[in-house]
Amino acid sequence: MFSLIPWTSRRNGGGLVTRRGRHPLDQIREEFDTLFDRFFGRWPSPFVGWDVPGWGLDVEDTGSEVVVRADAPGFEPNEFDVQVVGNVLTIRAEHKQEAGEKGKERYSFAERRLHRRVTLPEGTDPDKVEARYRNGVLELRLAKRPETQPKRIEVKT
């Protein structure tokens, strides 16, 4: 029977090939990491400098409400599915467009999808949500419960 733990032969001084406290496969992983870094490290990063539509998302807490703005160009208002479960806001949208001609080779298909999830601050009221879609931006305004809104305290002299 043989062991899977890398040992040098007893004739050459014997003992473990790796340092104490390290897993024997750590060295192999480090070698692969170095190899990948050398190979892929010189390639430009994908999407650097590209303005990819549909990726922008802003969340603003104004104190009395939470405003969420999501860039979503190319959709119609009825294509959105917006849900709030607990303190998680989910925005989904799907747009499909097909065009073709019978008897000819012409055919066109376009599809857009959007799926975003946002964890909302505590105290938002899921029953009081207002949604608007204008110029490719979906804006959601979620009211905060009165007990979680900041209260101004007057300081007397």
mmCIF file of C-alpha atoms in Angstrom:
data_model
loop_
_atom_site.group_PDB
_atom_site.id
_atom_site.type_symbol
_atom_site.label_atom_id
_atom_site.label_comp_id
_atom_site.label_asym_id
_atom_site.label_seq_id
_atom_site.Cartn_x
_atom_site.Cartn_y
_atom_site.Cartn_z
ATOM 1 C CA MET A 1 0.000 0.000 0.000
ATOM 2 C CA PHE A 2 1.198 3.533 -0.683
ATOM 3 C CA SER A 3 0.381 6.917 0.835
ATOM 4 C CA LEU A 4 -0.964 9.957 -0.976
ATOM 5 C CA ILE A 5 1.048 12.322 1.249
ATOM 6 C CA PRO A 6 4.155 13.484 -0.652
ATOM 7 C CA TRP A 7 7.297 12.195 1.107
ATOM 8 C CA THR A 8 10.837 12.173 -0.127
ATOM 9 C CA SER A 9 12.727 8.920 0.018
ATOM 10 C CA ARG A 10 14.503 8.092 3.241
ATOM 11 C CA ARG A 11 17.802 7.907 1.336
ATOM 12 C CA ASN A 12 17.638 11.626 0.485
ATOM 13 C CA GLY A 13 17.123 12.843 4.011
ATOM 14 C CA GLY A 14 13.467 11.821 4.344
ATOM 15 C CA GLY A 15 10.554 13.883 5.529
ATOM 16 C CA LEU A 16 7.686 15.921 4.156
ATOM 17 C CA VAL A 17 8.038 17.799 0.875
ATOM 18 C CA THR A 18 5.813 20.659 2.123
ATOM 19 C CA ARG A 19 6.311 22.834 5.173
ATOM 20 C CA ARG A 20 4.595 21.876 8.417
ATOM 21 C CA GLY A 21 1.056 23.196 8.882
ATOM 22 C CA ARG A 22 0.316 23.428 5.146
ATOM 23 C CA HIS A 23 -1.859 21.103 3.154
ATOM 24 C CA PRO A 24 0.149 19.251 0.495
ATOM 25 C CA LEU A 25 -2.142 20.481 -2.302
ATOM 26 C CA ASP A 26 -1.593 24.164 -1.392
ATOM 27 C CA GLN A 27 1.627 24.238 -3.400
ATOM 28 C CA ILE A 28 -0.133 22.879 -6.507
ATOM 29 C CA ARG A 29 -2.892 25.495 -6.157
ATOM 30 C CA GLU A 30 -0.305 28.274 -5.813
ATOM 31 C CA GLU A 31 1.476 27.056 -8.952
ATOM 32 C CA PHE A 32 -1.784 27.114 -10.928
ATOM 33 C CA ASP A 33 -2.615 30.599 -9.581
ATOM 34 C CA THR A 34 0.799 31.835 -10.716
ATOM 35 C CA LEU A 35 0.346 30.228 -14.137
ATOM 36 C CA PHE A 36 -3.086 31.832 -14.645
ATOM 37 C CA ASP A 37 -1.837 35.211 -13.410
ATOM 38 C CA ARG A 38 1.019 35.103 -15.914
ATOM 39 C CA PHE A 39 -1.246 34.069 -18.768
ATOM 40 C CA PHE A 40 -4.338 36.222 -18.136
ATOM 41 C CA GLY A 41 -2.614 39.121 -16.359
ATOM 42 C CA ARG A 42 -1.592 40.754 -19.638
ATOM 43 C CA TRP A 43 -5.057 40.710 -21.172
ATOM 44 C CA PRO A 44 -7.191 43.837 -20.879
ATOM 45 C CA SER A 45 -10.094 43.526 -18.487
ATOM 46 C CA PRO A 46 -13.442 42.977 -20.207
ATOM 47 C CA PHE A 47 -15.909 45.876 -20.277
ATOM 48 C CA VAL A 48 -13.373 48.463 -19.096
ATOM 49 C CA GLY A 49 -14.417 51.786 -20.564
ATOM 50 C CA TRP A 50 -17.671 50.376 -21.930
ATOM 51 C CA ASP A 51 -20.943 51.995 -21.023
ATOM 52 C CA VAL A 52 -23.113 48.900 -20.587
ATOM 53 C CA PRO A 53 -26.811 49.842 -20.449
ATOM 54 C CA GLY A 54 -29.039 48.423 -17.755
ATOM 55 C CA TRP A 55 -26.363 48.127 -15.084
ATOM 56 C CA GLY A 56 -26.799 51.398 -13.195
ATOM 57 C CA LEU A 57 -28.571 51.256 -9.850
ATOM 58 C CA ASP A 58 -28.818 54.026 -7.238
ATOM 59 C CA VAL A 59 -30.336 53.763 -3.746
ATOM 60 C CA GLU A 60 -30.931 56.938 -1.738
ATOM 61 C CA ASP A 61 -32.318 57.171 1.796
ATOM 62 C CA THR A 62 -33.858 60.634 2.216
ATOM 63 C CA GLY A 63 -35.066 60.033 5.769
ATOM 64 C CA SER A 64 -38.768 59.897 4.981
ATOM 65 C CA GLU A 65 -38.461 57.545 2.011
ATOM 66 C CA VAL A 66 -36.054 55.318 0.079
ATOM 67 C CA VAL A 67 -35.601 56.157 -3.610
ATOM 68 C CA VAL A 68 -34.303 53.459 -5.959
ATOM 69 C CA ARG A 69 -33.353 54.337 -9.546
ATOM 70 C CA ALA A 70 -32.485 51.552 -12.007
ATOM 71 C CA ASP A 71 -31.245 52.151 -15.550
ATOM 72 C CA ALA A 72 -33.431 49.972 -17.780
ATOM 73 C CA PRO A 73 -33.494 51.252 -21.362
ATOM 74 C CA GLY A 74 -35.596 49.508 -24.001
ATOM 75 C CA PHE A 75 -38.494 48.315 -21.854
ATOM 76 C CA GLU A 76 -42.165 49.219 -21.629
ATOM 77 C CA PRO A 77 -43.793 49.946 -18.233
ATOM 78 C CA ASN A 78 -45.969 46.802 -18.434
ATOM 79 C CA GLU A 79 -42.864 44.572 -18.866
ATOM 80 C CA PHE A 80 -41.629 45.199 -15.308
ATOM 81 C CA ASP A 81 -42.236 42.866 -12.375
ATOM 82 C CA VAL A 82 -41.396 44.680 -9.121
ATOM 83 C CA GLN A 83 -41.768 42.863 -5.797
ATOM 84 C CA VAL A 84 -40.900 43.576 -2.176
ATOM 85 C CA VAL A 85 -40.506 40.611 0.167
ATOM 86 C CA GLY A 86 -39.391 41.548 3.666
ATOM 87 C CA ASN A 87 -36.629 44.108 3.101
ATOM 88 C CA VAL A 88 -35.562 42.772 -0.346
ATOM 89 C CA LEU A 89 -36.656 44.608 -3.483
ATOM 90 C CA THR A 90 -36.607 42.552 -6.706
ATOM 91 C CA ILE A 91 -36.851 44.170 -10.136
ATOM 92 C CA ARG A 92 -37.359 41.971 -13.191
ATOM 93 C CA ALA A 93 -38.090 42.915 -16.773
ATOM 94 C CA GLU A 94 -38.142 41.022 -20.044
ATOM 95 C CA HIS A 95 -38.609 42.315 -23.574
ATOM 96 C CA LYS A 96 -38.751 40.082 -26.641
ATOM 97 C CA GLN A 97 -39.165 41.254 -30.206
ATOM 98 C CA GLU A 98 -39.398 39.019 -33.252
ATOM 99 C CA ALA A 99 -39.677 39.963 -36.887
ATOM 100 C CA GLY A 100 -39.619 37.737 -39.914
ATOM 101 C CA GLU A 101 -41.052 37.180 -43.329
ATOM 102 C CA LYS A 102 -42.496 33.933 -44.613
ATOM 103 C CA GLY A 103 -40.929 32.652 -47.782
ATOM 104 C CA LYS A 104 -37.816 34.798 -47.384
ATOM 105 C CA GLU A 105 -34.597 34.389 -45.446
ATOM 106 C CA ARG A 106 -35.110 37.573 -43.388
ATOM 107 C CA TYR A 107 -35.550 37.063 -39.678
ATOM 108 C CA SER A 108 -34.782 39.191 -36.631
ATOM 109 C CA PHE A 109 -34.924 38.446 -32.923
ATOM 110 C CA ALA A 110 -34.103 40.780 -30.035
ATOM 111 C CA GLU A 111 -34.270 40.095 -26.320
ATOM 112 C CA ARG A 112 -33.555 42.201 -23.240
ATOM 113 C CA ARG A 113 -33.604 41.019 -19.656
ATOM 114 C CA LEU A 114 -33.097 42.788 -16.371
ATOM 115 C CA HIS A 115 -32.908 41.206 -12.941
ATOM 116 C CA ARG A 116 -31.779 43.254 -9.917
ATOM 117 C CA ARG A 117 -32.077 42.674 -6.173
ATOM 118 C CA VAL A 118 -31.610 45.332 -3.515
ATOM 119 C CA THR A 119 -31.642 44.992 0.255
ATOM 120 C CA LEU A 120 -33.638 47.924 1.576
ATOM 121 C CA PRO A 121 -32.959 49.750 4.853
ATOM 122 C CA GLU A 122 -35.029 48.683 7.826
ATOM 123 C CA GLY A 123 -38.364 50.437 8.234
ATOM 124 C CA THR A 124 -39.488 50.684 4.618
ATOM 125 C CA ASP A 125 -43.209 50.158 4.106
ATOM 126 C CA PRO A 126 -43.879 47.680 1.262
ATOM 127 C CA ASP A 127 -47.513 48.803 1.094
ATOM 128 C CA LYS A 128 -46.558 52.366 0.161
ATOM 129 C CA VAL A 129 -44.554 52.067 -3.048
ATOM 130 C CA GLU A 130 -44.746 54.375 -6.046
ATOM 131 C CA ALA A 131 -43.135 53.351 -9.362
ATOM 132 C CA ARG A 132 -42.483 55.467 -12.463
ATOM 133 C CA TYR A 133 -40.683 54.682 -15.704
ATOM 134 C CA ARG A 134 -39.362 57.596 -17.760
ATOM 135 C CA ASN A 135 -36.542 57.958 -20.296
ATOM 136 C CA GLY A 136 -35.192 54.465 -19.645
ATOM 137 C CA VAL A 137 -35.001 54.869 -15.847
ATOM 138 C CA LEU A 138 -37.253 53.022 -13.399
ATOM 139 C CA GLU A 139 -37.761 55.070 -10.241
ATOM 140 C CA LEU A 140 -39.255 53.520 -7.121
ATOM 141 C CA ARG A 141 -40.188 55.523 -4.034
ATOM 142 C CA LEU A 142 -40.735 53.445 -0.912
ATOM 143 C CA ALA A 143 -42.152 55.293 2.089
ATOM 144 C CA LYS A 144 -40.686 54.653 5.514
ATOM 145 C CA ARG A 145 -42.837 53.766 8.495
ATOM 146 C CA PRO A 146 -43.480 56.759 10.770
ATOM 147 C CA GLU A 147 -41.749 55.123 13.750
ATOM 148 C CA THR A 148 -38.501 54.745 11.765
ATOM 149 C CA GLN A 149 -38.412 58.274 10.366
ATOM 150 C CA PRO A 150 -36.052 60.715 12.060
ATOM 151 C CA LYS A 151 -37.704 63.065 14.554
ATOM 152 C CA ARG A 152 -36.397 66.524 15.221
ATOM 153 C CA ILE A 153 -35.943 67.278 18.878
ATOM 154 C CA GLU A 154 -36.077 70.888 19.930
ATOM 155 C CA VAL A 155 -33.348 71.999 22.285
ATOM 156 C CA LYS A 156 -34.475 74.500 24.922
ATOM 157 C CA THR A 157 -32.356 76.961 26.857
#
